CSV table of C-alpha atoms in Angstrom, one decimal:
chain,number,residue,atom,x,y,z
A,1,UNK,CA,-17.9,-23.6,21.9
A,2,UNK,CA,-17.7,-22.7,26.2
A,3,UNK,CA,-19.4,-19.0,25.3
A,4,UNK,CA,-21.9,-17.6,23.4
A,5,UNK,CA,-21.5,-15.8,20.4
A,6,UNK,CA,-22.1,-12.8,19.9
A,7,UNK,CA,-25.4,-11.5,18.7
A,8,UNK,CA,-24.2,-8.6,15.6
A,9,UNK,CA,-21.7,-9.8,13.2
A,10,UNK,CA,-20.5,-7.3,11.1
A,11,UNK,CA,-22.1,-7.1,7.8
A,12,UNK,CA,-19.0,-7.0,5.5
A,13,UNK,CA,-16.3,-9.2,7.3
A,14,UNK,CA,-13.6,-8.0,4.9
A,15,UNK,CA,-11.1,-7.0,7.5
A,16,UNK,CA,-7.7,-8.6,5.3
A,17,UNK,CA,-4.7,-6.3,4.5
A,18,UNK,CA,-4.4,-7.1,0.8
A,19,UNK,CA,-6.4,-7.4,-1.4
A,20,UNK,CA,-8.6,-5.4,1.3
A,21,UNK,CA,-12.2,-5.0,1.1
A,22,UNK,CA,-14.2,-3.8,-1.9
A,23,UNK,CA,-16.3,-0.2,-1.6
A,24,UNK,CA,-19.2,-0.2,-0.1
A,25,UNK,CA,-22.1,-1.6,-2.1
A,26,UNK,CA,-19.4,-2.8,-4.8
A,27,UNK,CA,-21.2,-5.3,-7.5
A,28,UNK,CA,-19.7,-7.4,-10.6
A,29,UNK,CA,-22.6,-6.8,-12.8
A,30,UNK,CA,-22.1,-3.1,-12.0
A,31,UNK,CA,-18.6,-2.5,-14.0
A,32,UNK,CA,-18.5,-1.5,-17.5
A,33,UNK,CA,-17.9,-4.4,-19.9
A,34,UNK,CA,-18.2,-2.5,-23.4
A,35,UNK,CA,-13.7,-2.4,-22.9
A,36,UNK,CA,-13.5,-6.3,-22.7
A,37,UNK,CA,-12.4,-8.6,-25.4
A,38,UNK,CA,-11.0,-5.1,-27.2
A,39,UNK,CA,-7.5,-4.8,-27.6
A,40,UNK,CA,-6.2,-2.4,-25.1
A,41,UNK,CA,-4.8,-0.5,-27.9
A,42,UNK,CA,-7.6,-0.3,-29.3
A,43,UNK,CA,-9.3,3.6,-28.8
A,44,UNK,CA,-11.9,2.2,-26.2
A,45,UNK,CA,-8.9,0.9,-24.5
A,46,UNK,CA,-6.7,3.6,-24.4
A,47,UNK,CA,-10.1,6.0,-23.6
A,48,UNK,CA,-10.5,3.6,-20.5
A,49,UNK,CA,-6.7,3.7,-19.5
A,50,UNK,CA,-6.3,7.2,-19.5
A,51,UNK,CA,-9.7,7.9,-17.6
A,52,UNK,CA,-8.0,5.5,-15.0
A,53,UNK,CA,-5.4,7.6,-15.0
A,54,UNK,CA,-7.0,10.7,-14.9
A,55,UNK,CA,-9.3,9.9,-12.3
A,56,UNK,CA,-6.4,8.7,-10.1
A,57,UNK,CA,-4.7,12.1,-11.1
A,58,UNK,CA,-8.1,13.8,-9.4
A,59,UNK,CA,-8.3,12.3,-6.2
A,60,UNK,CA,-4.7,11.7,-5.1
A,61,UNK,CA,-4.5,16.1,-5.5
A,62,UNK,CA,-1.2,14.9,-7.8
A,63,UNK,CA,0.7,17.4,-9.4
A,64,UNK,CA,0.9,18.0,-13.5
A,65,UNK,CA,4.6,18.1,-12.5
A,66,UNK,CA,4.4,14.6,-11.8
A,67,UNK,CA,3.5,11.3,-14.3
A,68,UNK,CA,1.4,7.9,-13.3
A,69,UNK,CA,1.9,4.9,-15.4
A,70,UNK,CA,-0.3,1.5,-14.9
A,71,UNK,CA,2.9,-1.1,-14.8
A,72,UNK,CA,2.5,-5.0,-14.5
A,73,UNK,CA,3.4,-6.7,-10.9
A,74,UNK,CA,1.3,-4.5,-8.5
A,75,UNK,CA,3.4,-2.8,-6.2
A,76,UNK,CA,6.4,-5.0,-6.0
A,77,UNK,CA,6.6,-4.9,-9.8
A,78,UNK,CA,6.4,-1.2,-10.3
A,79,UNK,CA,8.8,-0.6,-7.0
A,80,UNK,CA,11.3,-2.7,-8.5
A,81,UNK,CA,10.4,-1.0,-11.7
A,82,UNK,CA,11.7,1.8,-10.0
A,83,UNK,CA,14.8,0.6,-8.4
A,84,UNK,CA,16.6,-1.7,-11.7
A,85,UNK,CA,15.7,1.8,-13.7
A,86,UNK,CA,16.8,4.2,-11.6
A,87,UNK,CA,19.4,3.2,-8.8
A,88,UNK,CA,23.0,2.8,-8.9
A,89,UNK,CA,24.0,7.0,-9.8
A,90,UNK,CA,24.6,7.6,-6.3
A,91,UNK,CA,24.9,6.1,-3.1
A,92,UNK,CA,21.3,4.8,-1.6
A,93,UNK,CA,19.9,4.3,1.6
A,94,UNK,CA,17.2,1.8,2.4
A,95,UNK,CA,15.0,2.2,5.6
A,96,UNK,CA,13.7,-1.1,6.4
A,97,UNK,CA,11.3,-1.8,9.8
A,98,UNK,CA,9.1,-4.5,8.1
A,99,UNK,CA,9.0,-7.2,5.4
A,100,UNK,CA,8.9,-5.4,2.4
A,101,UNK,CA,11.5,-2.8,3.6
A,102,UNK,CA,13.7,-5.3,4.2
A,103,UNK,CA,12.7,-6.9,0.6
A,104,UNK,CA,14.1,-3.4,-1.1
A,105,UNK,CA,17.2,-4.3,0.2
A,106,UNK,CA,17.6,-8.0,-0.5
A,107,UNK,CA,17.1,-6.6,-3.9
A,108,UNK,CA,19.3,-3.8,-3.6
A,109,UNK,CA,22.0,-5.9,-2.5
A,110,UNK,CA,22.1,-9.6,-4.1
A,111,UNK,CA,19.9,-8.6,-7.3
A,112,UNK,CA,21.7,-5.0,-8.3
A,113,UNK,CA,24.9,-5.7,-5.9
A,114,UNK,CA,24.9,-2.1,-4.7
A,115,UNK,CA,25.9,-1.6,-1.1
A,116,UNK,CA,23.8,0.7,0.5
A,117,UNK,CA,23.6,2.1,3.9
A,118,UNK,CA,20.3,0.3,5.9
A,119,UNK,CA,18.5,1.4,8.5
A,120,UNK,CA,17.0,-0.8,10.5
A,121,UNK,CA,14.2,-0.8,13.2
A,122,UNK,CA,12.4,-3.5,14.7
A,123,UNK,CA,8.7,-4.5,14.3
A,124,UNK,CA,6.8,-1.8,15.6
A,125,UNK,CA,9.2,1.3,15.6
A,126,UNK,CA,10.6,3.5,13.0
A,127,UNK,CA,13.9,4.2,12.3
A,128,UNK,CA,15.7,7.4,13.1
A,129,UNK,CA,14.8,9.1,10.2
A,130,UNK,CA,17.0,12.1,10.9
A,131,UNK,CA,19.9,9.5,10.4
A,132,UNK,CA,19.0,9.7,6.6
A,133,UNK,CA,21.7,11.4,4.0
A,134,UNK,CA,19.7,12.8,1.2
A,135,UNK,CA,22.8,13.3,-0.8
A,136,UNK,CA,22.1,9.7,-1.6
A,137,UNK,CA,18.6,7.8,-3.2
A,138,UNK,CA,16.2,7.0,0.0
A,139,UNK,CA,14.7,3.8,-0.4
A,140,UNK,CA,11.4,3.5,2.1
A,141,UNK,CA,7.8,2.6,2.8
A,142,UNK,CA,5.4,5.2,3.7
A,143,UNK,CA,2.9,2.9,5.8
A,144,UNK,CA,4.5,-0.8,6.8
A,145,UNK,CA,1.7,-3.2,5.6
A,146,UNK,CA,3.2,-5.7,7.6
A,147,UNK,CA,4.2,-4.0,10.6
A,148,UNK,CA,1.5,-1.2,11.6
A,149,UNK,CA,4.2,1.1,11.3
A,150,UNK,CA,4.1,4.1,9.1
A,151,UNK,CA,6.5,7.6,8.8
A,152,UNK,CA,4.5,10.6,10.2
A,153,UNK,CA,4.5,13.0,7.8
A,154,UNK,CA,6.6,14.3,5.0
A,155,UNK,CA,8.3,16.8,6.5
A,156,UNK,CA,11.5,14.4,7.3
A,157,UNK,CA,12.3,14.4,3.6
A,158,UNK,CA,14.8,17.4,2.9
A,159,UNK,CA,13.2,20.0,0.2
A,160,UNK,CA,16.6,20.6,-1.5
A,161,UNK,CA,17.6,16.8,-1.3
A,162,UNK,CA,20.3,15.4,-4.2
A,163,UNK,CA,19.0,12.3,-3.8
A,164,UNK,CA,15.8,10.9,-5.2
A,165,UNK,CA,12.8,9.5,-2.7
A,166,UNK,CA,11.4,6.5,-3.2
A,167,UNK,CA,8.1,6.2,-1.6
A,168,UNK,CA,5.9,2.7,-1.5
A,169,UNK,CA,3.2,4.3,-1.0
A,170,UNK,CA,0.8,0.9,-1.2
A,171,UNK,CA,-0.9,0.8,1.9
A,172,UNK,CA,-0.8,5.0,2.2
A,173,UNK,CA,-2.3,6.4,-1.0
A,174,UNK,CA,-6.0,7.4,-0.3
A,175,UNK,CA,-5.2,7.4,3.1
A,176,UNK,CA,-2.9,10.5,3.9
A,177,UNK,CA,-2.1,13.3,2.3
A,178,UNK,CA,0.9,12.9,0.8
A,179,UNK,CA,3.2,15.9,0.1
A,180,UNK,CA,4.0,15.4,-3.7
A,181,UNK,CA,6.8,17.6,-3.6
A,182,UNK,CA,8.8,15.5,-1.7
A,183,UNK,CA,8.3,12.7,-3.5
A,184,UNK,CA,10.4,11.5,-7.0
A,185,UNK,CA,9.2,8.2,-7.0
A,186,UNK,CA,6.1,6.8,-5.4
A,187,UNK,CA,4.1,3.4,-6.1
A,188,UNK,CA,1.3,1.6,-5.0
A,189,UNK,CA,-1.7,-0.7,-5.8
A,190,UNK,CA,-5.6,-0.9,-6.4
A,191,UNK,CA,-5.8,-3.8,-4.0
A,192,UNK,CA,-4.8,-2.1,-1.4
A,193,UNK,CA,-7.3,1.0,-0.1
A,194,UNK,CA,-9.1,1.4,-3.2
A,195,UNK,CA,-9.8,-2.7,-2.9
A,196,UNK,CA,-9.9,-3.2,-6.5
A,197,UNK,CA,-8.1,-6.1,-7.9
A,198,UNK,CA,-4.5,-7.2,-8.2
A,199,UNK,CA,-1.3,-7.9,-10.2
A,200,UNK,CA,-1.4,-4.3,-11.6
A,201,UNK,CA,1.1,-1.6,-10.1
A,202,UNK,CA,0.7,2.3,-10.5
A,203,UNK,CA,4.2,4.1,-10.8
A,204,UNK,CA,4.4,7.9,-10.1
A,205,UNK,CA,7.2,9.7,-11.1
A,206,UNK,CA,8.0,13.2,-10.1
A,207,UNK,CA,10.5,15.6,-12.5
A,208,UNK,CA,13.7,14.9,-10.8
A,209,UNK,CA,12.7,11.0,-11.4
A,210,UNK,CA,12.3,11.9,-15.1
A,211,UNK,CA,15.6,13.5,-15.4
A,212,UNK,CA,17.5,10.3,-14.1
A,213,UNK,CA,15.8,8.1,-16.2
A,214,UNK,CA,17.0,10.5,-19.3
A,215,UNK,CA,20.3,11.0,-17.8
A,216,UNK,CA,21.2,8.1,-16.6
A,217,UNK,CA,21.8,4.6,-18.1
A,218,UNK,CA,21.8,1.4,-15.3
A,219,UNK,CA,25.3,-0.7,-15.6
A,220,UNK,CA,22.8,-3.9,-15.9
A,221,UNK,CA,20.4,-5.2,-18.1
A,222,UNK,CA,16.8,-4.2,-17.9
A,223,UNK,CA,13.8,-6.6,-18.6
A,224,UNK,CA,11.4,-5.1,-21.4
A,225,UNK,CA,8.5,-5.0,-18.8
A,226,UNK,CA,11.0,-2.3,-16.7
A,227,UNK,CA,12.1,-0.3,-19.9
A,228,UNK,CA,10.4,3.1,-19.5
A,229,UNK,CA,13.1,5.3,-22.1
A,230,UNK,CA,13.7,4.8,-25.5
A,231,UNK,CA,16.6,6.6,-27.1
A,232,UNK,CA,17.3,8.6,-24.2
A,233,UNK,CA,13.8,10.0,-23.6
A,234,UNK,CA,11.1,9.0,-21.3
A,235,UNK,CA,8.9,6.5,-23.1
A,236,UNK,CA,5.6,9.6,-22.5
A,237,UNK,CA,2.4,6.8,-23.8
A,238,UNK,CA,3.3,4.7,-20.6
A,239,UNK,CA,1.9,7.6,-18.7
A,240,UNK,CA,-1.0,7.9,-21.2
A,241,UNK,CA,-2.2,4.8,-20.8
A,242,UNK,CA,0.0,2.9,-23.5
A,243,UNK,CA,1.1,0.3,-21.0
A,244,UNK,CA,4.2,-1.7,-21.1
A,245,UNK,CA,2.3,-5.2,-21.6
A,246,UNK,CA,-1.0,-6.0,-21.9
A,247,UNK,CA,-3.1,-5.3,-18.8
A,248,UNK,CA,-6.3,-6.8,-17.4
A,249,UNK,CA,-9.0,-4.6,-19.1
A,250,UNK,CA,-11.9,-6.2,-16.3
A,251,UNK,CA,-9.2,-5.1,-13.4
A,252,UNK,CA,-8.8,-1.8,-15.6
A,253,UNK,CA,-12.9,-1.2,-15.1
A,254,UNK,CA,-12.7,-2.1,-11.2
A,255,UNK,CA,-10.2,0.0,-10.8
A,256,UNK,CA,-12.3,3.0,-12.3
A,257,UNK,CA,-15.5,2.1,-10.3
A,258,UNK,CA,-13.2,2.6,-7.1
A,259,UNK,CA,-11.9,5.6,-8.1
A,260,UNK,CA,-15.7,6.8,-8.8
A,261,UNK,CA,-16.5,5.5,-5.2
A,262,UNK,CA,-13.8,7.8,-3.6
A,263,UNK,CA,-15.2,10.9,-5.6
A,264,UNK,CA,-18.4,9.5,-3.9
A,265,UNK,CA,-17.5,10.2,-0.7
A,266,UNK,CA,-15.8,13.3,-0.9
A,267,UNK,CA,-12.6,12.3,-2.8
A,268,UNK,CA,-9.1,12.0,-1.2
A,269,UNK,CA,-11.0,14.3,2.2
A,270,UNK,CA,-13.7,11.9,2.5
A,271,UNK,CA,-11.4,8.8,2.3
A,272,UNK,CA,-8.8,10.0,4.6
A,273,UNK,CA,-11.9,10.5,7.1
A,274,UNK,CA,-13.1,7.2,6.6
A,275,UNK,CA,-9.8,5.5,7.5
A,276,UNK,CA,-9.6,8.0,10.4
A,277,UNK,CA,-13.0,6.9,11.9
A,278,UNK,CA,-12.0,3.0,11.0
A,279,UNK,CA,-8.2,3.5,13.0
A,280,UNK,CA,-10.7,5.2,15.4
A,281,UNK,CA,-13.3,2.8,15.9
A,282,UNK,CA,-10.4,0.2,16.3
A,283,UNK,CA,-8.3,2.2,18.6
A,284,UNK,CA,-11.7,2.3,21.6
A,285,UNK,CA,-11.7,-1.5,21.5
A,286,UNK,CA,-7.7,-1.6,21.9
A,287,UNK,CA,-8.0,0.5,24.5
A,288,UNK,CA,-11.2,-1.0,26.4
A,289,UNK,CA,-9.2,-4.4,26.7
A,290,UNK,CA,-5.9,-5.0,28.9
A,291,UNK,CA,-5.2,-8.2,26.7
A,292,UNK,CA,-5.0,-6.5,23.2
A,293,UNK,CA,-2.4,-3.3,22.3
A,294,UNK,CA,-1.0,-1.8,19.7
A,295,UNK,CA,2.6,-3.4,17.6
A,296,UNK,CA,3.6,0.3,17.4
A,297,UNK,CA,3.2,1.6,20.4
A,298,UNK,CA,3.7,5.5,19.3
A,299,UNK,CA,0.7,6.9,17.3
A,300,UNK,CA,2.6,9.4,15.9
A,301,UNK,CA,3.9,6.9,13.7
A,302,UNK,CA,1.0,4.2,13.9
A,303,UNK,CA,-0.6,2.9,10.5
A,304,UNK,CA,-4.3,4.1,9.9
A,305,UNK,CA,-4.7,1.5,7.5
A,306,UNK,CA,-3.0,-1.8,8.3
A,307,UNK,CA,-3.5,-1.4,12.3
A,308,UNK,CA,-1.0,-4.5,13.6
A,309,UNK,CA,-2.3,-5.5,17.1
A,310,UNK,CA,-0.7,-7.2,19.9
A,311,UNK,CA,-2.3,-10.5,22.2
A,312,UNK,CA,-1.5,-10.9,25.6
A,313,UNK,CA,0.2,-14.6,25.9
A,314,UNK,CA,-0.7,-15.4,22.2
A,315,UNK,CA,1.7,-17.3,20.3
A,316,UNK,CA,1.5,-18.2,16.6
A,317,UNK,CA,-0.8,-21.5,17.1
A,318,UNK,CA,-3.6,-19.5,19.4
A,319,UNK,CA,-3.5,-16.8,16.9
A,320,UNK,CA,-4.0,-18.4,13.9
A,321,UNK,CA,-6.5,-20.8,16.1
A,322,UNK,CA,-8.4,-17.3,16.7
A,323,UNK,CA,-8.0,-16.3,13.1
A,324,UNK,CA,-9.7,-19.3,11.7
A,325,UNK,CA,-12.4,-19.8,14.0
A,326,UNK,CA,-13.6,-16.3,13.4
A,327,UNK,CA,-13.7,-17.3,9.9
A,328,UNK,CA,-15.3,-19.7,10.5
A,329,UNK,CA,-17.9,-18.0,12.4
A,330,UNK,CA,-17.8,-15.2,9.5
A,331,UNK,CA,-17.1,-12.5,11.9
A,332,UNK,CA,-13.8,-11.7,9.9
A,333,UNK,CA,-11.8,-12.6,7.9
A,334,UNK,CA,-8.1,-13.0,7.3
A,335,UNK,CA,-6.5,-10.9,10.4
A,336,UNK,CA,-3.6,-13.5,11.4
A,337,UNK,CA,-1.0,-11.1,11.3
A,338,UNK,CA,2.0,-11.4,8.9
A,339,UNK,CA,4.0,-14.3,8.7
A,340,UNK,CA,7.9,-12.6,9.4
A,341,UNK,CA,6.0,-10.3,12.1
A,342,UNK,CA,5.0,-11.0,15.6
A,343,UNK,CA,2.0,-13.5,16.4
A,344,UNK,CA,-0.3,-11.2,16.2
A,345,UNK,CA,-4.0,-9.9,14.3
A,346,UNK,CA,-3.7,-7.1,11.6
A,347,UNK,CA,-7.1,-5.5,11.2
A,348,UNK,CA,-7.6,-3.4,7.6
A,349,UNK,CA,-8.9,0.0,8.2
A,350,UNK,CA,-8.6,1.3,5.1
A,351,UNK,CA,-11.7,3.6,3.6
A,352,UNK,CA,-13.6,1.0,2.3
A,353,UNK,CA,-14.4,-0.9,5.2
A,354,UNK,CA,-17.2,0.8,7.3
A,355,UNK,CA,-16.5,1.8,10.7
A,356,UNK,CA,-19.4,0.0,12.1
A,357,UNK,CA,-18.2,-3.4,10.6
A,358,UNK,CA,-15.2,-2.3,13.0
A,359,UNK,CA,-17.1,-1.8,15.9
A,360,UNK,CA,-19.3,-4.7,15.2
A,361,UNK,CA,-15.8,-6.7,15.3
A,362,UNK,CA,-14.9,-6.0,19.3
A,363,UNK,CA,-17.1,-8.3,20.7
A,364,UNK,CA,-15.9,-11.5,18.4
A,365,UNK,CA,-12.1,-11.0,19.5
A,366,UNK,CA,-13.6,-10.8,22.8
A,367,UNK,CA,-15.4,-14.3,22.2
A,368,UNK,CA,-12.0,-15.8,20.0
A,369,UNK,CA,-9.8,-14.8,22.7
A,370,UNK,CA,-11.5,-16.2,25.2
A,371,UNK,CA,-12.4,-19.3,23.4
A,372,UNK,CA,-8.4,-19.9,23.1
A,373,UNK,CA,-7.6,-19.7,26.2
A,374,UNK,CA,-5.5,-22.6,27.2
């Protein structure tokens, strides 16, 4: 080492995109066990389920027009969910700036062998989203984990579309507030900015997303784990908390003392603020140094959450290089950015990192970046 570290590290390093950082103050030995080794059918089980649900119901603002089921797969699992169930009606259209964008339409294309129409930007920028036809299903990600890159706002989305909108929402629920009337289909998971545990998804269907799934029967076959109708009717316990498969009761109980944290701090409000003050906090040191910027350059449409962050003359080797030594120096962990995007660091901001953690930060790129220089 050529210069001295820096004297404040933050106090919660926990700076990685997925699974992100627990709430503050998080503890093992604080969940509720009395729901483990029961069945989760069991009436402590479904009690436990359906206060998951409810309390995810609460803080999201979500409509009673609209239904959330706890699917297996996080994200990807209740996304595709989604897609195998519902697609193939009507034309669709897939907006894809990022890595899992562009995994919708691998799927829609060699897995369903639909042809839609795709929309492409590269990392950093958003498509043209007034290019979008909502007489067809609109496949898209609200906030690009893997790109910085995120869609504005809502108002985009036509009200009287014919289409259905599917919103990943992974790395934007908790973080904005999402217009729920423009969106039929939206899915996320706890390891994202509630920081609770994987391999569980969360599916939200709107009405219009009910009526396809009654209506409408796919040409191919459907795994059980996707099967969400029975005889032509919307299988309702799903969205109960009668879940497909068995799900992790432990990762049930984390997910519950998240949700408790957020009503903590002031519910959906008071976790959109804290990812505002984080993106903040972030934002000063971008702009206090001429060798660090922003991936997407136009803050109309950057991510609050998963902030993607350019390095003057940094390849993949120095950032990684950077990455691990302030690991190593447990300053922070996991920012290499993703693999298919630009060398680059990705910083989580979502609300439960603290914003002084962020702050605390600036000074240790400082020192990695200067450590790597060639």
């Amino acid at each position: 080492m050529t210069n001295p570290t820096p004297d404040v590290r933050p106090e919660r390093p926990y700076f990685s995109s997925g699974p992100c950082a627990k709430p503050p103050g998080w503890t093992a030995s604080a969940l509720a066990t009395d729901s483990l080794g029961r069945s989760h059918r069991s009436k402590i089980g479904k009690a436990r389920l359906k206060r998951c649900i409810d309390l995810m119901r609460a803080n999201l603002r979500l409509p009673d027009t609209h239904r959330i089921g706890i699917v297996p797969g996080s994200d990807t699992g209740a996304y595709e969910m989604a897609m195998w169930t519902m697609l193939g009606q009507r034309p669709v259209t897939a907006l894809a700036w990022e890595s899992f964008g562009e995994g919708w339409v691998t799927d829609a294309v060699k897995q369903l062998k639909i042809d839609p129409t795709v929309i492409r930007a590269d990392y950093g920028a958003l498509p043209d989203l007034a290019q979008v036809d909502w007489s067809s299903d609109v496949l898209f990600t609200w906030n690009g984990t893997t790109s910085g890159v995120r869609v504005p706002n809502g108002e985009w989305i036509a009200a009287d579309r014919e289409g259905l909108s599917f919103a990943d929402a992974t790395s934007a629920v908790f973080a904005y507030d999402i217009p729920w009337d423009k969106i039929d289909v939206a899915t996320f998971s706890w390891q994202k900015v509630l920081g609770g545990e994987g391999a569980h998804g969360v599916l939200i269907l709107g009405p219009r997303a009910v009526e396809r799934l009654e209506s409408y029967v796919p040409a191919w076959p459907l795994p059980k784990v996707f099967r969400l109708t029975s005889k032509g009717k919307l299988i309702e316990g799903v969205f109960s908390g009668e879940t497909i498969n068995t799900p992790s009761m432990l990762a049930v109980e984390d997910a519950i003392a998240a949700l408790e944290w957020v009503e903590s701090v002031g519910g959906l409000d008071g976790a959109i603020a804290r990812c505002d003050a984080n993106a903040a906090a972030l934002n000063r040191i971008v702009e206090a140094r001429d060798w660090l910027g922003h991936l997407a350059a136009d803050p109309t449409s950057r991510s609050k959450t998963s902030v993607c962050l350019t390095v003057e003359g940094a390849d993949e080797a120095r950032i990684k290089k950077m990455a691990a030594l302030l690991e190593e120096q447990g300053a922070a962990f996991d920012i290499a950015g993703y693999r298919d995007a630009p060398p680059g660091l990705r910083i989580w901001c979502g609300a439960t990192v603290d914003s002084a953690d962020i702050e605390a930060l600036g000074p240790w790129l400082d020192w990695a970046y200067e450590e790597t220089r060639a």
